[in-house]
Amino acid sequence: MPTPKTMTMHNDSAVFVAGHRGLVGSGVVRQLQQQGFSRLLLRTSKELDLRNQAAVDNFFKAERPEFVFLCAAKVGGILANSSYPADFIYDNLAMQTNILKSALDHGAKKLVFLGSSCIYPKFAPQPMTEDALLTGPLEPTNEWYAIAKIAGIKLIQAFRRQYNFNGICLMPTNLYGPGDNFDLQSSHVLPALMRKFHEAKINGQSQVSVWGSGTPRREFLHVDDLASAAVHLMQHWDDERIVNVGTGSDVTIRELADLIGATVGFDGEIVFDSSKPDGTPRKLLDVSRLQSTGWRPSIPLADGIRATYQWYLEHQVSSVA
Ligand code: GFB
């Protein structure tokens, strides 16, 4: 089987960042701009509905992106995932399939696909190596999203094998940072707690409710680190083997809550709401494959939380009721 040719992005390469308004896509755009890439192709979801195959195909036909970062995805926290299973499986399957097929048909040189650490089995040995994929049952709260992402990986591996298409798959851990979703129902834990603690401090509340038992462990990566890894791997990884992207260390939800509470300046009580799900007990990535490419994260969690809180303070007016 022939191996796809190594392809390097140049500053004037046409680069499509799908989902550039989201947490990940906006981080990738900032990273590309900082590194001097000047031909970025960007479309809002209003301008281009990625679930519409004909629209996606027309876009690729007209613009001929050479490199593609597939950051567009329907994402959300534990409650959103279990409340809207159809959106999480359908939207993700449709967007990624349309983009991949058009990238193949219109000669894109390389594509980076972003998956998620929730593709691994609920009780995978920790830290989770890439080989844990498809070795056991998934966490039920997010199996719809996980199945879509696993299908994306398999689609890319099949395109590589059958069509010599140069696509690579990165599996990021839980992400956070500027541009995150702070809606209390649909967000992930980190932005949700930041907003809850902030509003409790402003309103003089003595308690904040944190979902679940506080014992699950999660690994958090700042989106600017993820974006730097994605650009690095676009330039330096050419292999059908998937690559975990994380920090290699994790915290309990209780520790995270303490850290965010201290950063925000909330000095009341934290109460755990056991009527809400815990989800996977632990989700720590083994990052040896990533490290073997020479990449390391640079933003410690405490610094990242401080910077994200600063961003939240500057942008919260429109996001807080
Ligand atoms: O961030 P989160 O929703 O995602 O929840 P997952 C992580 C943990 O934080 C769970 C707890 O144990 C939650 O119960 N938690 C505590 C909270 N308070 C809150 C809160 O106010 N809001 C939220 N959202 N959680 C998602 C998956 O799983 O992670 C997705 O559903 C995706 O598929 C994403 O993989 C990265 O880590 O549990």
mmCIF file with all atom_site columns, N, CA, C and O in Angstrom, residues 242-280:
data_model
loop_
_atom_site.group_PDB
_atom_site.id
_atom_site.type_symbol
_atom_site.label_atom_id
_atom_site.label_alt_id
_atom_site.label_comp_id
_atom_site.label_asym_id
_atom_site.label_entity_id
_atom_site.label_seq_id
_atom_site.pdbx_PDB_ins_code
_atom_site.Cartn_x
_atom_site.Cartn_y
_atom_site.Cartn_z
_atom_site.occupancy
_atom_site.B_iso_or_equiv
_atom_site.pdbx_formal_charge
_atom_site.auth_seq_id
_atom_site.auth_comp_id
_atom_site.auth_asym_id
_atom_site.auth_atom_id
_atom_site.pdbx_PDB_model_num
ATOM 1   N N  . ILE A 1 242 ? -3.562  7.072  15.153 1.00 0.00 ? 242 ILE A N  1
ATOM 2   C CA . ILE A 1 242 ? -4.090  8.279  15.784 1.00 0.00 ? 242 ILE A CA 1
ATOM 3   C C  . ILE A 1 242 ? -3.112  8.775  16.856 1.00 0.00 ? 242 ILE A C  1
ATOM 4   O O  . ILE A 1 242 ? -2.267  8.009  17.330 1.00 0.00 ? 242 ILE A O  1
ATOM 5   N N  . VAL A 1 243 ? -3.216  10.064 17.218 1.00 0.00 ? 243 VAL A N  1
ATOM 6   C CA . VAL A 1 243 ? -2.293  10.644 18.213 1.00 0.00 ? 243 VAL A CA 1
ATOM 7   C C  . VAL A 1 243 ? -3.085  11.335 19.323 1.00 0.00 ? 243 VAL A C  1
ATOM 8   O O  . VAL A 1 243 ? -3.876  12.257 19.051 1.00 0.00 ? 243 VAL A O  1
ATOM 9   N N  . ASN A 1 244 ? -2.875  10.916 20.571 1.00 0.00 ? 244 ASN A N  1
ATOM 10  C CA . ASN A 1 244 ? -3.476  11.611 21.709 1.00 0.00 ? 244 ASN A CA 1
ATOM 11  C C  . ASN A 1 244 ? -2.826  12.977 21.904 1.00 0.00 ? 244 ASN A C  1
ATOM 12  O O  . ASN A 1 244 ? -1.611  13.109 21.766 1.00 0.00 ? 244 ASN A O  1
ATOM 13  N N  . VAL A 1 245 ? -3.652  13.983 22.251 1.00 0.00 ? 245 VAL A N  1
ATOM 14  C CA . VAL A 1 245 ? -3.093  15.314 22.531 1.00 0.00 ? 245 VAL A CA 1
ATOM 15  C C  . VAL A 1 245 ? -3.580  15.756 23.905 1.00 0.00 ? 245 VAL A C  1
ATOM 16  O O  . VAL A 1 245 ? -4.765  16.044 24.095 1.00 0.00 ? 245 VAL A O  1
ATOM 17  N N  . GLY A 1 246 ? -2.655  15.772 24.850 1.00 0.00 ? 246 GLY A N  1
ATOM 18  C CA . GLY A 1 246 ? -3.005  16.163 26.214 1.00 0.00 ? 246 GLY A CA 1
ATOM 19  C C  . GLY A 1 246 ? -1.762  16.601 26.958 1.00 0.00 ? 246 GLY A C  1
ATOM 20  O O  . GLY A 1 246 ? -0.695  16.804 26.360 1.00 0.00 ? 246 GLY A O  1
ATOM 21  N N  . THR A 1 247 ? -1.917  16.719 28.277 1.00 0.00 ? 247 THR A N  1
ATOM 22  C CA . THR A 1 247 ? -0.787  17.171 29.096 1.00 0.00 ? 247 THR A CA 1
ATOM 23  C C  . THR A 1 247 ? -0.118  15.995 29.805 1.00 0.00 ? 247 THR A C  1
ATOM 24  O O  . THR A 1 247 ? 1.005   16.115 30.274 1.00 0.00 ? 247 THR A O  1
ATOM 25  N N  . GLY A 1 248 ? -0.884  14.901 29.976 1.00 0.00 ? 248 GLY A N  1
ATOM 26  C CA . GLY A 1 248 ? -0.352  13.747 30.701 1.00 0.00 ? 248 GLY A CA 1
ATOM 27  C C  . GLY A 1 248 ? -0.612  13.814 32.198 1.00 0.00 ? 248 GLY A C  1
ATOM 28  O O  . GLY A 1 248 ? -0.179  12.935 32.940 1.00 0.00 ? 248 GLY A O  1
ATOM 29  N N  . SER A 1 249 ? -1.338  14.856 32.668 1.00 0.00 ? 249 SER A N  1
ATOM 30  C CA . SER A 1 249 ? -1.697  14.854 34.092 1.00 0.00 ? 249 SER A CA 1
ATOM 31  C C  . SER A 1 249 ? -3.140  15.322 34.269 1.00 0.00 ? 249 SER A C  1
ATOM 32  O O  . SER A 1 249 ? -3.673  16.052 33.431 1.00 0.00 ? 249 SER A O  1
ATOM 33  N N  . ASP A 1 250 ? -3.753  14.882 35.379 1.00 0.00 ? 250 ASP A N  1
ATOM 34  C CA . ASP A 1 250 ? -5.170  15.194 35.568 1.00 0.00 ? 250 ASP A CA 1
ATOM 35  C C  . ASP A 1 250 ? -5.446  15.643 37.002 1.00 0.00 ? 250 ASP A C  1
ATOM 36  O O  . ASP A 1 250 ? -4.549  15.580 37.862 1.00 0.00 ? 250 ASP A O  1
ATOM 37  N N  . VAL A 1 251 ? -6.671  16.121 37.235 1.00 0.00 ? 251 VAL A N  1
ATOM 38  C CA . VAL A 1 251 ? -7.096  16.569 38.574 1.00 0.00 ? 251 VAL A CA 1
ATOM 39  C C  . VAL A 1 251 ? -8.502  16.012 38.817 1.00 0.00 ? 251 VAL A C  1
ATOM 40  O O  . VAL A 1 251 ? -9.205  15.662 37.865 1.00 0.00 ? 251 VAL A O  1
ATOM 41  N N  . THR A 1 252 ? -8.919  15.955 40.109 1.00 0.00 ? 252 THR A N  1
ATOM 42  C CA . THR A 1 252 ? -10.305 15.588 40.377 1.00 0.00 ? 252 THR A CA 1
ATOM 43  C C  . THR A 1 252 ? -11.180 16.818 40.117 1.00 0.00 ? 252 THR A C  1
ATOM 44  O O  . THR A 1 252 ? -10.689 17.964 40.118 1.00 0.00 ? 252 THR A O  1
ATOM 45  N N  . ILE A 1 253 ? -12.474 16.583 39.941 1.00 0.00 ? 253 ILE A N  1
ATOM 46  C CA . ILE A 1 253 ? -13.394 17.714 39.741 1.00 0.00 ? 253 ILE A CA 1
ATOM 47  C C  . ILE A 1 253 ? -13.394 18.590 41.005 1.00 0.00 ? 253 ILE A C  1
ATOM 48  O O  . ILE A 1 253 ? -13.474 19.816 40.931 1.00 0.00 ? 253 ILE A O  1
ATOM 49  N N  . ARG A 1 254 ? -13.239 17.957 42.169 1.00 0.00 ? 254 ARG A N  1
ATOM 50  C CA . ARG A 1 254 ? -13.161 18.742 43.416 1.00 0.00 ? 254 ARG A CA 1
ATOM 51  C C  . ARG A 1 254 ? -11.928 19.669 43.399 1.00 0.00 ? 254 ARG A C  1
ATOM 52  O O  . ARG A 1 254 ? -12.016 20.846 43.736 1.00 0.00 ? 254 ARG A O  1
ATOM 53  N N  . GLU A 1 255 ? -10.797 19.122 42.969 1.00 0.00 ? 255 GLU A N  1
ATOM 54  C CA . GLU A 1 255 ? -9.580  19.959 42.897 1.00 0.00 ? 255 GLU A CA 1
ATOM 55  C C  . GLU A 1 255 ? -9.754  21.090 41.879 1.00 0.00 ? 255 GLU A C  1
ATOM 56  O O  . GLU A 1 255 ? -9.329  22.228 42.106 1.00 0.00 ? 255 GLU A O  1
ATOM 57  N N  . LEU A 1 256 ? -10.406 20.755 40.766 1.00 0.00 ? 256 LEU A N  1
ATOM 58  C CA . LEU A 1 256 ? -10.658 21.784 39.749 1.00 0.00 ? 256 LEU A CA 1
ATOM 59  C C  . LEU A 1 256 ? -11.544 22.887 40.329 1.00 0.00 ? 256 LEU A C  1
ATOM 60  O O  . LEU A 1 256 ? -11.273 24.087 40.141 1.00 0.00 ? 256 LEU A O  1
ATOM 61  N N  . ALA A 1 257 ? -12.600 22.469 41.054 1.00 0.00 ? 257 ALA A N  1
ATOM 62  C CA . ALA A 1 257 ? -13.516 23.446 41.644 1.00 0.00 ? 257 ALA A CA 1
ATOM 63  C C  . ALA A 1 257 ? -12.765 24.349 42.636 1.00 0.00 ? 257 ALA A C  1
ATOM 64  O O  . ALA A 1 257 ? -12.941 25.579 42.636 1.00 0.00 ? 257 ALA A O  1
ATOM 65  N N  . ASP A 1 258 ? -11.892 23.755 43.448 1.00 0.00 ? 258 ASP A N  1
ATOM 66  C CA . ASP A 1 258 ? -11.119 24.554 44.413 1.00 0.00 ? 258 ASP A CA 1
ATOM 67  C C  . ASP A 1 258 ? -10.236 25.570 43.687 1.00 0.00 ? 258 ASP A C  1
ATOM 68  O O  . ASP A 1 258 ? -10.143 26.733 44.084 1.00 0.00 ? 258 ASP A O  1
ATOM 69  N N  . LEU A 1 259 ? -9.610  25.121 42.612 1.00 0.00 ? 259 LEU A N  1
ATOM 70  C CA . LEU A 1 259 ? -8.705  25.993 41.864 1.00 0.00 ? 259 LEU A CA 1
ATOM 71  C C  . LEU A 1 259 ? -9.470  27.151 41.209 1.00 0.00 ? 259 LEU A C  1
ATOM 72  O O  . LEU A 1 259 ? -9.046  28.313 41.274 1.00 0.00 ? 259 LEU A O  1
ATOM 73  N N  . ILE A 1 260 ? -10.609 26.839 40.614 1.00 0.00 ? 260 ILE A N  1
ATOM 74  C CA . ILE A 1 260 ? -11.390 27.891 39.953 1.00 0.00 ? 260 ILE A CA 1
ATOM 75  C C  . ILE A 1 260 ? -11.971 28.829 41.009 1.00 0.00 ? 260 ILE A C  1
ATOM 76  O O  . ILE A 1 260 ? -11.945 30.060 40.847 1.00 0.00 ? 260 ILE A O  1
ATOM 77  N N  . GLY A 1 261 ? -12.468 28.253 42.106 1.00 0.00 ? 261 GLY A N  1
ATOM 78  C CA . GLY A 1 261 ? -13.016 29.090 43.181 1.00 0.00 ? 261 GLY A CA 1
ATOM 79  C C  . GLY A 1 261 ? -11.978 30.081 43.682 1.00 0.00 ? 261 GLY A C  1
ATOM 80  O O  . GLY A 1 261 ? -12.267 31.275 43.864 1.00 0.00 ? 261 GLY A O  1
ATOM 81  N N  . ALA A 1 262 ? -10.743 29.598 43.876 1.00 0.00 ? 262 ALA A N  1
ATOM 82  C CA . ALA A 1 262 ? -9.673  30.475 44.375 1.00 0.00 ? 262 ALA A CA 1
ATOM 83  C C  . ALA A 1 262 ? -9.327  31.540 43.337 1.00 0.00 ? 262 ALA A C  1
ATOM 84  O O  . ALA A 1 262 ? -9.101  32.712 43.672 1.00 0.00 ? 262 ALA A O  1
ATOM 85  N N  . THR A 1 263 ? -9.300  31.165 42.065 1.00 0.00 ? 263 THR A N  1
ATOM 86  C CA . THR A 1 263 ? -8.955  32.127 41.001 1.00 0.00 ? 263 THR A CA 1
ATOM 87  C C  . THR A 1 263 ? -10.006 33.231 40.912 1.00 0.00 ? 263 THR A C  1
ATOM 88  O O  . THR A 1 263 ? -9.693  34.412 40.767 1.00 0.00 ? 263 THR A O  1
ATOM 89  N N  . VAL A 1 264 ? -11.260 32.830 41.021 1.00 0.00 ? 264 VAL A N  1
ATOM 90  C CA . VAL A 1 264 ? -12.362 33.786 40.882 1.00 0.00 ? 264 VAL A CA 1
ATOM 91  C C  . VAL A 1 264 ? -12.521 34.626 42.156 1.00 0.00 ? 264 VAL A C  1
ATOM 92  O O  . VAL A 1 264 ? -12.987 35.759 42.109 1.00 0.00 ? 264 VAL A O  1
ATOM 93  N N  . GLY A 1 265 ? -12.104 34.054 43.304 1.00 0.00 ? 265 GLY A N  1
ATOM 94  C CA . GLY A 1 265 ? -12.245 34.777 44.572 1.00 0.00 ? 265 GLY A CA 1
ATOM 95  C C  . GLY A 1 265 ? -13.567 34.481 45.256 1.00 0.00 ? 265 GLY A C  1
ATOM 96  O O  . GLY A 1 265 ? -14.147 35.335 45.936 1.00 0.00 ? 265 GLY A O  1
ATOM 97  N N  . PHE A 1 266 ? -14.057 33.249 45.098 1.00 0.00 ? 266 PHE A N  1
ATOM 98  C CA . PHE A 1 266 ? -15.281 32.824 45.788 1.00 0.00 ? 266 PHE A CA 1
ATOM 99  C C  . PHE A 1 266 ? -14.868 32.129 47.087 1.00 0.00 ? 266 PHE A C  1
ATOM 100 O O  . PHE A 1 266 ? -14.070 31.194 47.063 1.00 0.00 ? 266 PHE A O  1
ATOM 101 N N  . ASP A 1 267 ? -15.382 32.599 48.225 1.00 0.00 ? 267 ASP A N  1
ATOM 102 C CA . ASP A 1 267 ? -14.935 31.941 49.460 1.00 0.00 ? 267 ASP A CA 1
ATOM 103 C C  . ASP A 1 267 ? -16.074 31.237 50.195 1.00 0.00 ? 267 ASP A C  1
ATOM 104 O O  . ASP A 1 267 ? -15.974 30.951 51.383 1.00 0.00 ? 267 ASP A O  1
ATOM 105 N N  . GLY A 1 268 ? -17.158 30.918 49.471 1.00 0.00 ? 268 GLY A N  1
ATOM 106 C CA . GLY A 1 268 ? -18.272 30.186 50.096 1.00 0.00 ? 268 GLY A CA 1
ATOM 107 C C  . GLY A 1 268 ? -18.058 28.685 50.048 1.00 0.00 ? 268 GLY A C  1
ATOM 108 O O  . GLY A 1 268 ? -16.937 28.198 49.863 1.00 0.00 ? 268 GLY A O  1
ATOM 109 N N  . GLU A 1 269 ? -19.183 27.967 50.155 1.00 0.00 ? 269 GLU A N  1
ATOM 110 C CA . GLU A 1 269 ? -19.121 26.515 50.262 1.00 0.00 ? 269 GLU A CA 1
ATOM 111 C C  . GLU A 1 269 ? -19.395 25.853 48.899 1.00 0.00 ? 269 GLU A C  1
ATOM 112 O O  . GLU A 1 269 ? -20.218 26.346 48.123 1.00 0.00 ? 269 GLU A O  1
ATOM 113 N N  . ILE A 1 270 ? -18.716 24.735 48.661 1.00 0.00 ? 270 ILE A N  1
ATOM 114 C CA . ILE A 1 270 ? -18.965 23.957 47.439 1.00 0.00 ? 270 ILE A CA 1
ATOM 115 C C  . ILE A 1 270 ? -19.818 22.742 47.819 1.00 0.00 ? 270 ILE A C  1
ATOM 116 O O  . ILE A 1 270 ? -19.449 21.992 48.713 1.00 0.00 ? 270 ILE A O  1
ATOM 117 N N  . VAL A 1 271 ? -20.975 22.590 47.130 1.00 0.00 ? 271 VAL A N  1
ATOM 118 C CA . VAL A 1 271 ? -21.880 21.481 47.446 1.00 0.00 ? 271 VAL A CA 1
ATOM 119 C C  . VAL A 1 271 ? -21.962 20.570 46.234 1.00 0.00 ? 271 VAL A C  1
ATOM 120 O O  . VAL A 1 271 ? -22.133 21.052 45.099 1.00 0.00 ? 271 VAL A O  1
ATOM 121 N N  . PHE A 1 272 ? -21.836 19.265 46.440 1.00 0.00 ? 272 PHE A N  1
ATOM 122 C CA . PHE A 1 272 ? -21.878 18.319 45.315 1.00 0.00 ? 272 PHE A CA 1
ATOM 123 C C  . PHE A 1 272 ? -23.288 17.790 45.118 1.00 0.00 ? 272 PHE A C  1
ATOM 124 O O  . PHE A 1 272 ? -23.942 17.380 46.076 1.00 0.00 ? 272 PHE A O  1
ATOM 125 N N  . ASP A 1 273 ? -23.757 17.830 43.864 1.00 0.00 ? 273 ASP A N  1
ATOM 126 C CA . ASP A 1 273 ? -25.128 17.431 43.537 1.00 0.00 ? 273 ASP A CA 1
ATOM 127 C C  . ASP A 1 273 ? -25.103 16.036 42.915 1.00 0.00 ? 273 ASP A C  1
ATOM 128 O O  . ASP A 1 273 ? -24.850 15.875 41.710 1.00 0.00 ? 273 ASP A O  1
ATOM 129 N N  . SER A 1 274 ? -25.409 15.030 43.749 1.00 0.00 ? 274 SER A N  1
ATOM 130 C CA . SER A 1 274 ? -25.265 13.647 43.285 1.00 0.00 ? 274 SER A CA 1
ATOM 131 C C  . SER A 1 274 ? -26.401 13.220 42.362 1.00 0.00 ? 274 SER A C  1
ATOM 132 O O  . SER A 1 274 ? -26.391 12.104 41.819 1.00 0.00 ? 274 SER A O  1
ATOM 133 N N  . SER A 1 275 ? -27.390 14.112 42.135 1.00 0.00 ? 275 SER A N  1
ATOM 134 C CA . SER A 1 275 ? -28.429 13.754 41.163 1.00 0.00 ? 275 SER A CA 1
ATOM 135 C C  . SER A 1 275 ? -27.897 13.910 39.736 1.00 0.00 ? 275 SER A C  1
ATOM 136 O O  . SER A 1 275 ? -28.508 13.451 38.782 1.00 0.00 ? 275 SER A O  1
ATOM 137 N N  . LYS A 1 276 ? -26.749 14.568 39.578 1.00 0.00 ? 276 LYS A N  1
ATOM 138 C CA . LYS A 1 276 ? -26.167 14.751 38.237 1.00 0.00 ? 276 LYS A CA 1
ATOM 139 C C  . LYS A 1 276 ? -25.100 13.681 37.990 1.00 0.00 ? 276 LYS A C  1
ATOM 140 O O  . LYS A 1 276 ? -24.448 13.215 38.920 1.00 0.00 ? 276 LYS A O  1
ATOM 141 N N  . PRO A 1 277 ? -24.931 13.304 36.698 1.00 0.00 ? 277 PRO A N  1
ATOM 142 C CA . PRO A 1 277 ? -24.015 12.185 36.398 1.00 0.00 ? 277 PRO A CA 1
ATOM 143 C C  . PRO A 1 277 ? -22.540 12.551 36.568 1.00 0.00 ? 277 PRO A C  1
ATOM 144 O O  . PRO A 1 277 ? -22.146 13.701 36.358 1.00 0.00 ? 277 PRO A O  1
ATOM 145 N N  . ASP A 1 278 ? -21.737 11.540 36.915 1.00 0.00 ? 278 ASP A N  1
ATOM 146 C CA . ASP A 1 278 ? -20.277 11.702 36.997 1.00 0.00 ? 278 ASP A CA 1
ATOM 147 C C  . ASP A 1 278 ? -19.607 11.483 35.643 1.00 0.00 ? 278 ASP A C  1
ATOM 148 O O  . ASP A 1 278 ? -18.545 12.016 35.367 1.00 0.00 ? 278 ASP A O  1
ATOM 149 N N  . GLY A 1 279 ? -20.235 10.615 34.830 1.00 0.00 ? 279 GLY A N  1
ATOM 150 C CA . GLY A 1 279 ? -19.588 10.242 33.567 1.00 0.00 ? 279 GLY A CA 1
ATOM 151 C C  . GLY A 1 279 ? -18.428 9.297  33.826 1.00 0.00 ? 279 GLY A C  1
ATOM 152 O O  . GLY A 1 279 ? -18.378 8.604  34.846 1.00 0.00 ? 279 GLY A O  1
ATOM 153 N N  . THR A 1 280 ? -17.473 9.282  32.897 1.00 0.00 ? 280 THR A N  1
ATOM 154 C CA . THR A 1 280 ? -16.307 8.402  33.029 1.00 0.00 ? 280 THR A CA 1
ATOM 155 C C  . THR A 1 280 ? -15.557 8.711  34.326 1.00 0.00 ? 280 THR A C  1
ATOM 156 O O  . THR A 1 280 ? -15.337 9.885  34.621 1.00 0.00 ? 280 THR A O  1
#
